[in-house]
PDB file of C-alpha atoms and ligand atoms in Angstrom:
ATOM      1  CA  UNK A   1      69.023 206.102 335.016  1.00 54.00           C
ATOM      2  CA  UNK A   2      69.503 204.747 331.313  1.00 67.00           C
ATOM      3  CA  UNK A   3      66.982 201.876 332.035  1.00 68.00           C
ATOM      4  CA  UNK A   4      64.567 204.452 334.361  1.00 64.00           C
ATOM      5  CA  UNK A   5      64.635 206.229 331.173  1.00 64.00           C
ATOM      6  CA  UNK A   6      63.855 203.280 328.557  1.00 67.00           C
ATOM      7  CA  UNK A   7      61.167 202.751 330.703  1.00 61.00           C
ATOM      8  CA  UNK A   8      59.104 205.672 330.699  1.00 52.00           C
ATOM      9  CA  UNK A   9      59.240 205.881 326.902  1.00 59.00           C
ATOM     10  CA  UNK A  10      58.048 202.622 326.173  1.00 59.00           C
ATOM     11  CA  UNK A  11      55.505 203.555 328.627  1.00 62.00           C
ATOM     12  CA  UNK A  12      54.857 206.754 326.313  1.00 56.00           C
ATOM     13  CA  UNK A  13      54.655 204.449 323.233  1.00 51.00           C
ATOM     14  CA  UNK A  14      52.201 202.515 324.829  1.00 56.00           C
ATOM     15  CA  UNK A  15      49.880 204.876 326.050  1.00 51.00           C
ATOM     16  CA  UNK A  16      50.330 206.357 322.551  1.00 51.00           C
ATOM     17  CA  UNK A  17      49.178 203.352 320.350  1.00 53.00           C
ATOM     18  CA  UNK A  18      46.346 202.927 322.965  1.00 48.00           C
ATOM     19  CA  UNK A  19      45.696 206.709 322.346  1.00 51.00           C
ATOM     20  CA  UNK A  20      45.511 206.222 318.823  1.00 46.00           C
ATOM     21  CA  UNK A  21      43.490 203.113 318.937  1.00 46.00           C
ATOM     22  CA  UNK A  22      40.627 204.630 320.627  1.00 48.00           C
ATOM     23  CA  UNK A  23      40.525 207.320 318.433  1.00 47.00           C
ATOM     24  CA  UNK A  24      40.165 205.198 315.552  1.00 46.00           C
ATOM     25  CA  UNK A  25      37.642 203.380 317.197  1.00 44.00           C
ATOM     26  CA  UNK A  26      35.694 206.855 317.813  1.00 44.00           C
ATOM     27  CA  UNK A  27      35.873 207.605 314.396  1.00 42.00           C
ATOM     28  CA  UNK A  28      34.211 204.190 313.011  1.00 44.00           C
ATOM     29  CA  UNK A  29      31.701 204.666 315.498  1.00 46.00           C
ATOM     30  CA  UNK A  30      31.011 208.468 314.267  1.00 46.00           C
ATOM     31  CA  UNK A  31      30.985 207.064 310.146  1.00 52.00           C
ATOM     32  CA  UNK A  32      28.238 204.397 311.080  1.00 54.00           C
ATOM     33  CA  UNK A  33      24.907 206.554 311.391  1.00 56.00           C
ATOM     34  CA  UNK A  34      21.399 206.711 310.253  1.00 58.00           C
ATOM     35  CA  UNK A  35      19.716 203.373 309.030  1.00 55.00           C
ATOM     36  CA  UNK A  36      23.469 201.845 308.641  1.00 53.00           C
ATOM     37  CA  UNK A  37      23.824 201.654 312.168  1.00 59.00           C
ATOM     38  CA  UNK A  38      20.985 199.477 313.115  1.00 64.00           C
ATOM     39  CA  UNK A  39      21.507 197.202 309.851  1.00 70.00           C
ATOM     40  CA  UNK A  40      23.949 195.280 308.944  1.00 89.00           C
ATOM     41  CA  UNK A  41      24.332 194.158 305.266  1.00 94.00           C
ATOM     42  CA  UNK A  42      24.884 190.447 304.645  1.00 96.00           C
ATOM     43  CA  UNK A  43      25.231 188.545 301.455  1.00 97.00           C
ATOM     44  CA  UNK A  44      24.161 184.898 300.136  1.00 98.00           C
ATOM     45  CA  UNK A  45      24.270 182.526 297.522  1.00 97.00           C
ATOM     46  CA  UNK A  46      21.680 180.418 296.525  1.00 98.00           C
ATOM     47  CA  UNK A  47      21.293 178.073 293.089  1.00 98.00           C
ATOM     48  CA  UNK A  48      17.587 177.816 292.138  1.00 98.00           C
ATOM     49  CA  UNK A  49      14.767 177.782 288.636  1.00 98.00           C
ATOM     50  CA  UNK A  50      13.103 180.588 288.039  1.00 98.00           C
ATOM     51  CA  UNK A  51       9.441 179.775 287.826  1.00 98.00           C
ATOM     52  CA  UNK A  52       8.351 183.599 287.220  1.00 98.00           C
ATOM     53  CA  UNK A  53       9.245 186.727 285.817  1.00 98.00           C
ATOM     54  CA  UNK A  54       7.973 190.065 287.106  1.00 98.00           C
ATOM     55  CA  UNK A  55       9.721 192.842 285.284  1.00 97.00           C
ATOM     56  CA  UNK A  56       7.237 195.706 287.159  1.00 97.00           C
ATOM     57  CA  UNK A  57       8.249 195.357 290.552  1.00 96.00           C
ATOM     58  CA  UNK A  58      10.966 193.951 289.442  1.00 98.00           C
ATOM     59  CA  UNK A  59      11.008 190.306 290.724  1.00 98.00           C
ATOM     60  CA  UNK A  60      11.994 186.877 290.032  1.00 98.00           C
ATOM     61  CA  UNK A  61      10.136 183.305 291.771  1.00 98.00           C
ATOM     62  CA  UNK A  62      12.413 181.025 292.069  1.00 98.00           C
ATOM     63  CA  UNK A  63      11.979 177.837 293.163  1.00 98.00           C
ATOM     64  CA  UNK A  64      15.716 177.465 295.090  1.00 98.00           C
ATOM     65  CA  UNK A  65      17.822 174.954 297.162  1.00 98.00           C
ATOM     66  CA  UNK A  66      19.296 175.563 300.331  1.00 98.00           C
ATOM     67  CA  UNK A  67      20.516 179.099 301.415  1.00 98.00           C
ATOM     68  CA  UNK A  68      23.261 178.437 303.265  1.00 96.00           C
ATOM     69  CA  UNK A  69      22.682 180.563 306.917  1.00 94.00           C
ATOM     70  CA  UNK A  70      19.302 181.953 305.571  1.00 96.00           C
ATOM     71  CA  UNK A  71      16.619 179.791 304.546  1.00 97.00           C
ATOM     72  CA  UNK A  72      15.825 175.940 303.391  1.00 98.00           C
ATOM     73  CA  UNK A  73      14.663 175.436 300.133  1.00 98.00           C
ATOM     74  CA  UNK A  74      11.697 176.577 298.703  1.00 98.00           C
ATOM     75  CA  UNK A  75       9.679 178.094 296.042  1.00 98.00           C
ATOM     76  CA  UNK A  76       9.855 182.049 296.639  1.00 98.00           C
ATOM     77  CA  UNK A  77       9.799 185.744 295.124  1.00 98.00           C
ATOM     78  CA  UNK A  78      12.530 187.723 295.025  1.00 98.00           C
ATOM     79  CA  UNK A  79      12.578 191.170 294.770  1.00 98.00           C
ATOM     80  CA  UNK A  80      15.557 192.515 292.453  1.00 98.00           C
ATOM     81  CA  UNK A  81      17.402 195.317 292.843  1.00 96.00           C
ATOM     82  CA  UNK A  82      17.448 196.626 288.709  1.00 96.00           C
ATOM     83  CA  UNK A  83      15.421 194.677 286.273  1.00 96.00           C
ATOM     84  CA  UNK A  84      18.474 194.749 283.619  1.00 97.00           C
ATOM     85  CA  UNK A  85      19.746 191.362 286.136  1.00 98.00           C
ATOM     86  CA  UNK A  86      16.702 189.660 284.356  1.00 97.00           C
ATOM     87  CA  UNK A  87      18.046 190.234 281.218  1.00 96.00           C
ATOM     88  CA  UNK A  88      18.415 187.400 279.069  1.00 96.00           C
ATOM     89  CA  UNK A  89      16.660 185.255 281.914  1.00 98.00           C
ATOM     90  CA  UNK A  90      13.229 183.596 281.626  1.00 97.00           C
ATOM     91  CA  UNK A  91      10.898 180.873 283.166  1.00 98.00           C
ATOM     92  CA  UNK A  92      12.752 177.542 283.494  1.00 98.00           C
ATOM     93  CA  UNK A  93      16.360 178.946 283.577  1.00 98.00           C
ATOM     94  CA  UNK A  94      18.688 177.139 286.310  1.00 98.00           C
ATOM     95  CA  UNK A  95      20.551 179.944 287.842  1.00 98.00           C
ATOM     96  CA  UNK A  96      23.041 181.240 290.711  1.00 98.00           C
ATOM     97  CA  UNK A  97      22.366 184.113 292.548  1.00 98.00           C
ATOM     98  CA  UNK A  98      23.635 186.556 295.090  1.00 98.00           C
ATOM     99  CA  UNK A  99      21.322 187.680 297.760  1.00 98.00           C
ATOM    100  CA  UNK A 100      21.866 191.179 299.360  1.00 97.00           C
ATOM    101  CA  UNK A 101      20.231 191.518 302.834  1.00 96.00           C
ATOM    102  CA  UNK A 102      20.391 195.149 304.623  1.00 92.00           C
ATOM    103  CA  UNK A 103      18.490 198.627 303.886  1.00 88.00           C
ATOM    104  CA  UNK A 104      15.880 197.861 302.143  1.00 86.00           C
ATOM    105  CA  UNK A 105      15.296 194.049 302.885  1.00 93.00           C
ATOM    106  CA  UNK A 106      16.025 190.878 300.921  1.00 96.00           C
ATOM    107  CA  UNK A 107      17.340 191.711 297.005  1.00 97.00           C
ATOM    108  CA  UNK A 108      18.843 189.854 294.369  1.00 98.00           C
ATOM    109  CA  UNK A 109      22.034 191.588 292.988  1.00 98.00           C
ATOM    110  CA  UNK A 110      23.528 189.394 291.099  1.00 98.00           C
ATOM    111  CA  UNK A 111      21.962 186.414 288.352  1.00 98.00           C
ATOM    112  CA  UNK A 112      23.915 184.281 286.268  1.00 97.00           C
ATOM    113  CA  UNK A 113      22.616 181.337 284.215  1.00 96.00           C
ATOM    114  CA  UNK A 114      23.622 177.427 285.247  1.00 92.00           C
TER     115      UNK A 114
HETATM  116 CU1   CU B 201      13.219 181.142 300.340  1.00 51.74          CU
END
């Protein structure tokens, strides 16, 4: 009877944490809505020289290496997600930056001079 009884609470337990996993599931999947759903934000590196400014749109032209899992190298324009990254930055500058891909497109977010 003592083992009948171990038994049927482990049994509890597990239904329990399965219980409680699906509910946490359920709530993830209720948190992810609206354009967040269908796009997933991924982020990059990439080491380049800037070629052009464009503090309007705002954009940068970089003529980059490799993009690890995004692009080969070439020369490109980058849109940029607040001008104030360009700061201190101009034509001919060797620098790193961080590429933000989700809502919105392809942005820089982050630029730091080589
Ligand atoms: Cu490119």
């Amino acid at each position: 009877m003592k083992s009948l009884t171990r038994v049927i609470l482990l049994a509890f337990i597990f239904c329990f944490a399965i219980a409680c996993h699906r509910d946490q599931n359920a709530t993830n999947q209720a948190n992810v809505s609206g354009p967040a759903a269908a796009v997933q934000t991924t982020y990059y590196q990439g080491v380049g020289v800037v070629t052009s400014i464009d503090l309007n749109r705002p954009s940068v032209e970089i003529d980059h290496e490799d993009i690890k899992d995004l692009m080969p190298a070439m020369k490109m324009e980058f849109y940029v997600k607040d001008k104030s990254l360009l700061n201190g930055i101009k034509r001919n500058d060797r620098i790193q930056f961080k590429l933000e891909n989700g809502v919105g497109g392809l942005k820089i977010t982050q630029v730091e001079k080589r």
